[in-house]
Short mmCIF file of C-alpha atoms and ligand atoms in Angstrom, two decimals:
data_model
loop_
_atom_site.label_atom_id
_atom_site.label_comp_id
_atom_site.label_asym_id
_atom_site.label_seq_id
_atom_site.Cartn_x
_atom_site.Cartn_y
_atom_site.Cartn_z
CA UNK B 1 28.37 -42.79 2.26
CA UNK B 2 27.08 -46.14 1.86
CA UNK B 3 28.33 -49.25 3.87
CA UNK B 4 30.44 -51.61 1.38
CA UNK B 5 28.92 -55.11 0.96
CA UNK B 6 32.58 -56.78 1.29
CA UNK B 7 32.16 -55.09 5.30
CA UNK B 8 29.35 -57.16 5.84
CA UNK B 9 29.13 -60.84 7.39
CA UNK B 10 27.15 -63.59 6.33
CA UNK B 11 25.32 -63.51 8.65
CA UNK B 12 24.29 -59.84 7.94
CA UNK B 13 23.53 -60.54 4.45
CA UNK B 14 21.38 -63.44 5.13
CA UNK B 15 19.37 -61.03 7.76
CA UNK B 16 19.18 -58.20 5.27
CA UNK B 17 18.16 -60.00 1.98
CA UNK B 18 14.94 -61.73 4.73
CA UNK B 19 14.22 -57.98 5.53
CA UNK B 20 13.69 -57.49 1.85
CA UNK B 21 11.99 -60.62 1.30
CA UNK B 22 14.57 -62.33 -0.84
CA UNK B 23 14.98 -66.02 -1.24
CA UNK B 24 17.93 -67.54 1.37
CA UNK B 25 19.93 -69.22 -1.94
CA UNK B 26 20.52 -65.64 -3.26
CA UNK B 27 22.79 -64.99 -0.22
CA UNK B 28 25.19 -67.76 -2.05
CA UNK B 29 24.86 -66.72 -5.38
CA UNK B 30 26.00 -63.04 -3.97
CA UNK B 31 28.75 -64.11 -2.49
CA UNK B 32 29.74 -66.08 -5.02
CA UNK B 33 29.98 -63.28 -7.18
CA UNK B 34 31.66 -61.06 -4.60
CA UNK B 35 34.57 -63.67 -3.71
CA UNK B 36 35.35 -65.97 -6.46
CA UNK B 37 34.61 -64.50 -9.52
CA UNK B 38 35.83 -61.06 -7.76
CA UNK B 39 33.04 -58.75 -9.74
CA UNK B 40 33.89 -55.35 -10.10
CA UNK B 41 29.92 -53.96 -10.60
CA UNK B 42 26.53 -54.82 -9.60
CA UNK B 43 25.83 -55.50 -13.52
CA UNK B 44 27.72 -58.35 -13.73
CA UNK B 45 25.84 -60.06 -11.21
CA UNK B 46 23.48 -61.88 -14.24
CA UNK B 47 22.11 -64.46 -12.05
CA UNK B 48 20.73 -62.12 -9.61
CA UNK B 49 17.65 -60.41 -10.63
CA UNK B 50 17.46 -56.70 -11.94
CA UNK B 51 15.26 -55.59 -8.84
CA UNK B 52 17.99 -57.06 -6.83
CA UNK B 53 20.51 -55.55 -7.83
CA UNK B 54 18.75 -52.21 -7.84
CA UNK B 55 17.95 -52.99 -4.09
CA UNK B 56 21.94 -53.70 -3.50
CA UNK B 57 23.01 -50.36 -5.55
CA UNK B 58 20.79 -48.30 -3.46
CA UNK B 59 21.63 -49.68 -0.26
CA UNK B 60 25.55 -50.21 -0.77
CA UNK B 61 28.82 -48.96 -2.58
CA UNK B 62 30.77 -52.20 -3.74
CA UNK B 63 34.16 -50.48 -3.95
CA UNK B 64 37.63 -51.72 -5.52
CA UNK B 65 41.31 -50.85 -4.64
CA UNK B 66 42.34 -48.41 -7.77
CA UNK B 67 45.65 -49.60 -8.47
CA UNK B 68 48.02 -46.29 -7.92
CA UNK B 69 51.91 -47.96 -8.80
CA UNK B 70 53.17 -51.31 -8.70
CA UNK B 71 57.28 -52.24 -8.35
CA UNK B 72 58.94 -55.81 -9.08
CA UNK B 73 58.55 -58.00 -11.48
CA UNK B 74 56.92 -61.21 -12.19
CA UNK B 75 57.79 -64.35 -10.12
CA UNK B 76 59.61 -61.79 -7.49
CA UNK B 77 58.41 -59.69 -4.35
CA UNK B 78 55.67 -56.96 -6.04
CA UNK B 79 54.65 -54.14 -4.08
CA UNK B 80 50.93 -52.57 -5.24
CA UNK B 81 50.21 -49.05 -3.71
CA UNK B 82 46.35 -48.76 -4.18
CA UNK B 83 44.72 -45.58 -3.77
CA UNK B 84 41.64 -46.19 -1.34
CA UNK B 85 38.13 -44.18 -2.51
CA UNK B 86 39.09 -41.56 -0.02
CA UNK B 87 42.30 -41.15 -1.54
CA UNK B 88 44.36 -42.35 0.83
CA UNK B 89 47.04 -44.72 0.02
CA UNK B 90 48.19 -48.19 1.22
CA UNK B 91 50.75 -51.19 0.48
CA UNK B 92 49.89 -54.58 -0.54
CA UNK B 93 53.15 -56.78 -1.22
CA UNK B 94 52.86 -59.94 -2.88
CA UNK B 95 55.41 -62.56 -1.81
CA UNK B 96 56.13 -65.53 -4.65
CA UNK B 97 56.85 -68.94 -2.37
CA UNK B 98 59.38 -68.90 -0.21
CA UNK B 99 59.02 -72.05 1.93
CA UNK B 100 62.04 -70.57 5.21
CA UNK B 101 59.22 -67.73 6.07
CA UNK B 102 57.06 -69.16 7.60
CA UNK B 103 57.60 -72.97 7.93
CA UNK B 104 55.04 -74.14 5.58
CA UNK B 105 56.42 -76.62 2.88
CA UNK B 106 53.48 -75.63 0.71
CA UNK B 107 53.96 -71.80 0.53
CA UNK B 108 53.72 -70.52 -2.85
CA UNK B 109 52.05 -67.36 -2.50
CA UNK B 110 51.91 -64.91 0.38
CA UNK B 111 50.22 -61.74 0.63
CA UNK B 112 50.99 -59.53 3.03
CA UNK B 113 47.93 -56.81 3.78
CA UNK B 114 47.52 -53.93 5.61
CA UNK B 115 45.30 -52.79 8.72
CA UNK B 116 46.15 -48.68 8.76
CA UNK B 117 46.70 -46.04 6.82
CA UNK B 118 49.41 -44.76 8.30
CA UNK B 119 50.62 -46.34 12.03
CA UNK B 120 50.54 -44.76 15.59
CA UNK B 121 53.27 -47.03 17.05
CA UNK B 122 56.29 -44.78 15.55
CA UNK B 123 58.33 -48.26 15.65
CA UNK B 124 62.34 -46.46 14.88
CA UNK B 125 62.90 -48.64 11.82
CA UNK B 126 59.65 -48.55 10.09
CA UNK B 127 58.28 -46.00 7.20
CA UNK B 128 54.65 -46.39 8.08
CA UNK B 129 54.75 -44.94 11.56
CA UNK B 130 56.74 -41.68 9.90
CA UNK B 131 53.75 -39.39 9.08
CA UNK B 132 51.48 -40.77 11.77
CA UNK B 133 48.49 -42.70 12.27
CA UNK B 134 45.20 -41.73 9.57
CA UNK B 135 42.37 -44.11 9.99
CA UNK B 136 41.65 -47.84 10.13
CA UNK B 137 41.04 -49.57 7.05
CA UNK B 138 37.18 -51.15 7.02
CA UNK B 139 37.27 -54.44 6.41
CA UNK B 140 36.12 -54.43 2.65
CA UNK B 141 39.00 -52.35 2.21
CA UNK B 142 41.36 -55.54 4.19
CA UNK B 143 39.45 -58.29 1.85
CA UNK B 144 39.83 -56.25 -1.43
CA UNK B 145 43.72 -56.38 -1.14
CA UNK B 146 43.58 -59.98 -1.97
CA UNK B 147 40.60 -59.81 -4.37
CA UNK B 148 42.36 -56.70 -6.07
CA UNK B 149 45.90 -58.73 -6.21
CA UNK B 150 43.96 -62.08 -8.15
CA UNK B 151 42.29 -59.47 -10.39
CA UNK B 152 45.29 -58.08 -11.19
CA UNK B 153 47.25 -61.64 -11.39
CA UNK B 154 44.29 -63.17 -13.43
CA UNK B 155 44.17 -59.82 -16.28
CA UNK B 156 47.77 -59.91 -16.34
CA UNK B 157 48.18 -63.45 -17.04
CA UNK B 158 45.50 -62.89 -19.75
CA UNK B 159 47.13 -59.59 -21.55
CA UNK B 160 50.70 -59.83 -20.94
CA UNK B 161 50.18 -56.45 -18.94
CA UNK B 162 52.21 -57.42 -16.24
CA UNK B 163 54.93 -58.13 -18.26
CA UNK B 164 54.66 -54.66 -19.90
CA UNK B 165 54.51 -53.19 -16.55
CA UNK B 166 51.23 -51.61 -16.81
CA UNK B 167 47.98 -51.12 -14.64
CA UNK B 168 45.47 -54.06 -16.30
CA UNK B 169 42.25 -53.28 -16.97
CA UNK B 170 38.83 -55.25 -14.97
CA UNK B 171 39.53 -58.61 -15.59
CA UNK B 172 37.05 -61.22 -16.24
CA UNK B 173 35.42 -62.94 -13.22
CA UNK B 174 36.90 -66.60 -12.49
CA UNK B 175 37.41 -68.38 -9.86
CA UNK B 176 41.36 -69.22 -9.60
CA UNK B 177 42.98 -68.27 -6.51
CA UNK B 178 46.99 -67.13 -6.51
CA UNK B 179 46.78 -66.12 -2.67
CA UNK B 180 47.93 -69.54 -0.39
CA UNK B 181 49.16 -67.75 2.59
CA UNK B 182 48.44 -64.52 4.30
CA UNK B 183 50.36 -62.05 6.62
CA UNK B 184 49.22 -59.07 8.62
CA UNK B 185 52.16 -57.31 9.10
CA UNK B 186 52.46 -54.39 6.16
CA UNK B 187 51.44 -50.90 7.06
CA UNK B 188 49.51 -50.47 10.72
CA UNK B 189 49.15 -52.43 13.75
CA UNK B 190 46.84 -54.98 13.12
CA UNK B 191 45.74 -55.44 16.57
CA UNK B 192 44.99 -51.83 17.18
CA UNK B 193 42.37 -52.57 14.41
CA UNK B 194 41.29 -55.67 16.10
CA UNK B 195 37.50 -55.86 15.08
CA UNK B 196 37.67 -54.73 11.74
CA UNK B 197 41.01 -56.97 11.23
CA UNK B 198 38.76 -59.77 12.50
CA UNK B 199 35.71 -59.41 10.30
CA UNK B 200 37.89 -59.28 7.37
CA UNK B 201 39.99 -62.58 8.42
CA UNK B 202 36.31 -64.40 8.74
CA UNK B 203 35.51 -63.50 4.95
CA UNK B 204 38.80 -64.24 4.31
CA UNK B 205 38.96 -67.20 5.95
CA UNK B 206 35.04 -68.83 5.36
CA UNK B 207 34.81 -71.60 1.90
CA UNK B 208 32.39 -69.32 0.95
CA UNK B 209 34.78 -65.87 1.03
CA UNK B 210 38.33 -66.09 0.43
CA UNK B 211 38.98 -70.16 1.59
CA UNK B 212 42.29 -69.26 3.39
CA UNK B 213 42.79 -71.75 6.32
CA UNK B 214 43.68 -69.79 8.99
CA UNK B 215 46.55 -71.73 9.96
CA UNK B 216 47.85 -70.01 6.98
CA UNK B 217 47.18 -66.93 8.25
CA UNK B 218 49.60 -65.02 10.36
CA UNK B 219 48.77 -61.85 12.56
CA UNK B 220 52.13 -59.67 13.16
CA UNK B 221 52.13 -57.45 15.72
CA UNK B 222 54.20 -54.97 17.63
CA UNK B 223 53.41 -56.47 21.24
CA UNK B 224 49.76 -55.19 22.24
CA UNK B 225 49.86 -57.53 24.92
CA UNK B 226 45.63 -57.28 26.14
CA UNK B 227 44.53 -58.07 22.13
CA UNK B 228 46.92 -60.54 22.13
CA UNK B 229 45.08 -62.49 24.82
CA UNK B 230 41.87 -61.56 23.28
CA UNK B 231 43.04 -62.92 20.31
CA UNK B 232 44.03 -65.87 22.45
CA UNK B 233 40.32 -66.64 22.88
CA UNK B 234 38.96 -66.50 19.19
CA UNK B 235 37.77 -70.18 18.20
CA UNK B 236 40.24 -69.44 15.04
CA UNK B 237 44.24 -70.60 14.64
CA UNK B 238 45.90 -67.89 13.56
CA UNK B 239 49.82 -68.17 13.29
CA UNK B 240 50.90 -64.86 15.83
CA UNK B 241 53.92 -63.48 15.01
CA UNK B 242 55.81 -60.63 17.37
CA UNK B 243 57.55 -57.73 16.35
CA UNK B 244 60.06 -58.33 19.05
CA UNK B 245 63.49 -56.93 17.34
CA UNK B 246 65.01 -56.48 21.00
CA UNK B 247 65.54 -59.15 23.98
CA UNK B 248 65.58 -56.86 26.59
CA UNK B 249 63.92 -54.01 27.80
CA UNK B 250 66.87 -51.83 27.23
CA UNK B 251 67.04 -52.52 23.58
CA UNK B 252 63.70 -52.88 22.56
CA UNK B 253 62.46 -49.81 23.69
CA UNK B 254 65.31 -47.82 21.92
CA UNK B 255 63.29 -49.45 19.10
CA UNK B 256 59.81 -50.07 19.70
CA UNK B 257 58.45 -47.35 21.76
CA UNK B 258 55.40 -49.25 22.23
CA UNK B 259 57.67 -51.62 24.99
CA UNK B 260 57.37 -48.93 27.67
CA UNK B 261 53.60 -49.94 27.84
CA UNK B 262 54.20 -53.32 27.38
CA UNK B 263 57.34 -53.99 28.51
CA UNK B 264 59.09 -57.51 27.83
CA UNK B 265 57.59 -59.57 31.09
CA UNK B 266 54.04 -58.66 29.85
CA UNK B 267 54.44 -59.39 26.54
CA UNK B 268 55.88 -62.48 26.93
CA UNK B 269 53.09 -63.53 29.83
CA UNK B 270 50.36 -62.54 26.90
CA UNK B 271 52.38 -64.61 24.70
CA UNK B 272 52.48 -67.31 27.08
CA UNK B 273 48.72 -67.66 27.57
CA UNK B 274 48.37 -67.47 22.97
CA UNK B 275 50.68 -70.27 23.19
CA UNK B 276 48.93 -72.25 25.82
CA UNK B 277 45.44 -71.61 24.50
CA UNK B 278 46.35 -72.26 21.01
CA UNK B 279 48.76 -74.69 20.94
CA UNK B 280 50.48 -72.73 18.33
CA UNK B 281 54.38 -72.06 17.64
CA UNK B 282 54.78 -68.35 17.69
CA UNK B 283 57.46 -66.66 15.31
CA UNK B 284 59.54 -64.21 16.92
CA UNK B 285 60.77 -61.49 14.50
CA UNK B 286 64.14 -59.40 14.99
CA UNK B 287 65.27 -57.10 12.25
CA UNK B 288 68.38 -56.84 13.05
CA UNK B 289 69.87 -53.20 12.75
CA UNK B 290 73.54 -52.46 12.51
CA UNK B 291 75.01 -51.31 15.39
CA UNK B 292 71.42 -51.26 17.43
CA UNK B 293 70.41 -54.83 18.45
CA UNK B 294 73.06 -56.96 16.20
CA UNK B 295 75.51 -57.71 19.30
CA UNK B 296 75.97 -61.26 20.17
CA UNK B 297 74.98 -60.53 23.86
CA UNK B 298 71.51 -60.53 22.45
CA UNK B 299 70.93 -64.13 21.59
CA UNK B 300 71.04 -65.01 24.88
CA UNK B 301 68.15 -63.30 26.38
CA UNK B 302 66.54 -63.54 22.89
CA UNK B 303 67.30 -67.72 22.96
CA UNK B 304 65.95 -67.43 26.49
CA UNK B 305 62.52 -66.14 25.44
CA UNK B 306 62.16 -68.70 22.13
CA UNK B 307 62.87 -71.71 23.96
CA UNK B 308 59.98 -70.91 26.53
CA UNK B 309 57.62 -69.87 24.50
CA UNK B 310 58.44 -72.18 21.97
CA UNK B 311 58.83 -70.21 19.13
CA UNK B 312 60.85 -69.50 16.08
CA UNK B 313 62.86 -66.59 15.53
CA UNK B 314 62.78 -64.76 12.13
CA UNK B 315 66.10 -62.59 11.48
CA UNK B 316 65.83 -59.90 8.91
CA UNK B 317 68.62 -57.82 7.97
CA UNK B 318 66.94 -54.21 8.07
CA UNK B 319 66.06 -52.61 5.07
CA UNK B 320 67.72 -49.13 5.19
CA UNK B 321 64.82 -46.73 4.90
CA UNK B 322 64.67 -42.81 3.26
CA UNK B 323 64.72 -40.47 6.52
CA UNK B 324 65.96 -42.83 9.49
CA UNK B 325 69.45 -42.83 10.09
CA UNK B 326 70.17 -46.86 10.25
CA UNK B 327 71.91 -49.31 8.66
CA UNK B 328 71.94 -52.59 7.32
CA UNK B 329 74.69 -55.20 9.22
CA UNK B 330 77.51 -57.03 7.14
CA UNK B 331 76.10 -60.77 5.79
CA UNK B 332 79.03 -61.71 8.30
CA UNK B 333 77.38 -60.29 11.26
CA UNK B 334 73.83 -61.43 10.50
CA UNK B 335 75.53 -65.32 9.93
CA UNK B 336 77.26 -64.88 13.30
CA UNK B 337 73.68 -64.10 14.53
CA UNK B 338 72.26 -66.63 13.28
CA UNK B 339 74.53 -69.35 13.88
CA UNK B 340 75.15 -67.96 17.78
CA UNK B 341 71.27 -68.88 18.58
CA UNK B 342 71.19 -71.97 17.01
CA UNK B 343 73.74 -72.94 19.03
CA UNK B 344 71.74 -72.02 21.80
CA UNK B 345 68.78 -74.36 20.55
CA UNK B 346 66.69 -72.12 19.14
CA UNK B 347 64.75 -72.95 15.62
CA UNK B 348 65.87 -69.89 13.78
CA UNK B 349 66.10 -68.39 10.07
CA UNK B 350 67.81 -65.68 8.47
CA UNK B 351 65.91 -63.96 5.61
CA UNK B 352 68.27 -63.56 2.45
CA UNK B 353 66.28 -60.36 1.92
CA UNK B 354 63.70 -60.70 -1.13
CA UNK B 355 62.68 -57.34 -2.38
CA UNK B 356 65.22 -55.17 -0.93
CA UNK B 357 65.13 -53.06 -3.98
CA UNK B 358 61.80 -52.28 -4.10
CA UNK B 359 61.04 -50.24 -1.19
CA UNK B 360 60.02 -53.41 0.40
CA UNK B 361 60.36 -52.20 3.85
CA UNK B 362 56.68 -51.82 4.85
CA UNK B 363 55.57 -47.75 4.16
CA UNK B 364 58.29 -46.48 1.86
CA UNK B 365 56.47 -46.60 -1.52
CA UNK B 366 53.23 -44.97 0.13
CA UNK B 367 55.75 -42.13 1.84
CA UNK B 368 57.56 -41.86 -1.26
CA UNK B 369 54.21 -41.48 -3.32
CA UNK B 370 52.62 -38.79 -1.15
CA UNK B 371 55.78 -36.81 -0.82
CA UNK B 372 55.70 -36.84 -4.46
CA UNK B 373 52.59 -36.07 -4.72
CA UNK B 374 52.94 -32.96 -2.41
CA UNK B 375 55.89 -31.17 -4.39
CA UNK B 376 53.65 -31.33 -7.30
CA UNK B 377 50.53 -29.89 -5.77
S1 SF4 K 401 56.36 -51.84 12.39
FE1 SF4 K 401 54.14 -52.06 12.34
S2 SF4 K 401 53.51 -51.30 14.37
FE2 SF4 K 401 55.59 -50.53 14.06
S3 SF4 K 401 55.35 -48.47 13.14
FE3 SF4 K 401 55.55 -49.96 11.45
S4 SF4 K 401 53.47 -50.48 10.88
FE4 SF4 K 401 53.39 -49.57 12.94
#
């Protein structure tokens, strides 16, 4: 199979197109074509000569995410399930502004991408970990979920086929961007797919690719406490946000399996060293499950670890999910939650769930398409 051109840096373009003897301004002009007018095929590229694009079809695929099923409607949470050219599937869930997420007065649109097919971690409240881990995602396959999302946003808009509900065809290329923020934290742990993750995030991140500061960029992760320090030392200022969901040992491991390796004092020491190297508040997220890790006597070992690391806490009430046996706590008990740690100083929100009844949780519509699929076949 070819290499995809969207996998590629730069850098590498600029050193392949002097191997074949191209002028350096053609590297722009590519790119250009790739990331803000989103092309779709090599033929579209008119500015770029015929014998160039011959040389880029022969010597790479330039693939885009086929759109499989979409859920929600305009202006709320939409979840797209693409089908990736191996036919695997993943989630892409587009968030409309929502400026309690994550801090930023400016949010309008979020995007929240995934790393995996599939997730190794087996974290007890999560869909994506349910039928184990498949592959990483390359990291054309990371960019196209936000070039694949504007396509679709930018056709829709156009047609009306949103409205309608239906897949839109190739849209025009343009240049408007709908993405503002970005958050790793749908299917896979992002970390576990640290260099591909990171490639992507450059594209993503560069004028040139997909001109999302990455302050506005936010890598979630389960608690992989040695790429968190690596991460630590990447000249970029990613947002980190931890899957924490339990303030002690106990607790988070009845929910996180991946604590026994990195238990609680690690984490928070790797956490520690993000915070002092980046100068960055981390976000500190806690689904909180009924009956699990909803007790009071959390928020004080849970207040305990915001106030020295400096970071806010995100409460989500969980998202009851096909196949795993918890619940959802009363409004009442997630208020008292709430309210409990910030009396205890801590900078916290609750999320007045958006796209509960979409299979928002992260995994659920992939799960639910390829059971589907399976009692068909
Ligand atoms: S929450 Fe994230 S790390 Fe945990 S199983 Fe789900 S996808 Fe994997």
């Amino acid at each position: 199979m070819l290499p995809d051109i969207k996998s590629l840096t730069r850098e590498e373009l600029e050193r392949q197109f002097k191997t074949w003897n191209e002028p350096a301004y053609r590297v722009p002009q590519l790119l250009d074509w790739l990331y803000a007018r989103r092309a779709t095929g090599w033929d579209a590229m008119s500015n770029l000569p015929k014998s160039l694009r011959e040389k880029l079809r022969e010597n790479f695929s330039l693939h885009t995410l086929e759109l499989a099923r979409k859920q929600g409607a305009a202006d709320t949470t939409q979840k797209f399930l693409w089908r990736l050219a191996d036919g695997q599937f993943i989630e892409t869930v587009l968030i409309p502004a929502n400026p309690a997420l994550y801090g930023e007065a400016s949010d309008r649109h979020t995007l929240c991408l995934s790393t995996q097919v599939g997730c190794a971690y087996g974290c007890k409240f999560c869909a994506s970990g349910l039928d184990g881990w498949k592959r990483n995602l390359e990291p054309h396959e990371i960019i196209e979920q936000v070039l694949a999302v504007e396509r679709w946003k930018n056709a829709a808009r156009g047609t009306g086929h949103e409205a309608q509900g239906q897949a839109a065809p190739s849209p025009k290329p343009t240049a408007s961007r709908l993405v503002d923020n970005l958050v790793i934290m749908g299917m896979g742990e992002p970390l576990a797919n640290y260099e591909n993750l990171l490639k992507a995030l450059k594209t993503l991140n560069a004028p040139w690719g997909g001109g999302i500061g990455a302050r506005k960029i936010t890598i979630s992760t389960s608690g992989l406490a040695p790429q968190i320090r690596r991460l630590a030392n990447e000249p970029m200022q990613f947002r980190l946000a931890i899957s924490l969901h339990g303030a002690t040992d106990a607790v988070r491991e009845r929910i996180m399996p991946v604590n026994k390796k990195y238990p609680l004092t690690e984490l928070v020491a790797a956490c520690d060293d993000y915070q002092k190297l980046k100068g960055r508040m981390i976000t500190l997220e806690f689904i909180l499950i009924a009956g699990v890790n909803d007790a009071l006597a959390q928020t004080r070992p849970l207040a305990v670890l915001a106030n020295r690391l400096y970071a806010k806490v995100n409460l989500i009430p969980y998202n009851p999910v096909d196949g795993l046996p918890w619940q959802r706590p009363s409004e009442e008990v997630c208020e008292g939650f709430l309210a409990a740690l910030e009396k205890l100083g801590v900078t916290a929100t609750l999320r007045r769930e958006k796209g509960g009844d979409i299979d928002a949780a992260c995994g659920q519509l992939r799960l639910k398409t390829e059971r589907e699929l399976a009692s068909t076949t």
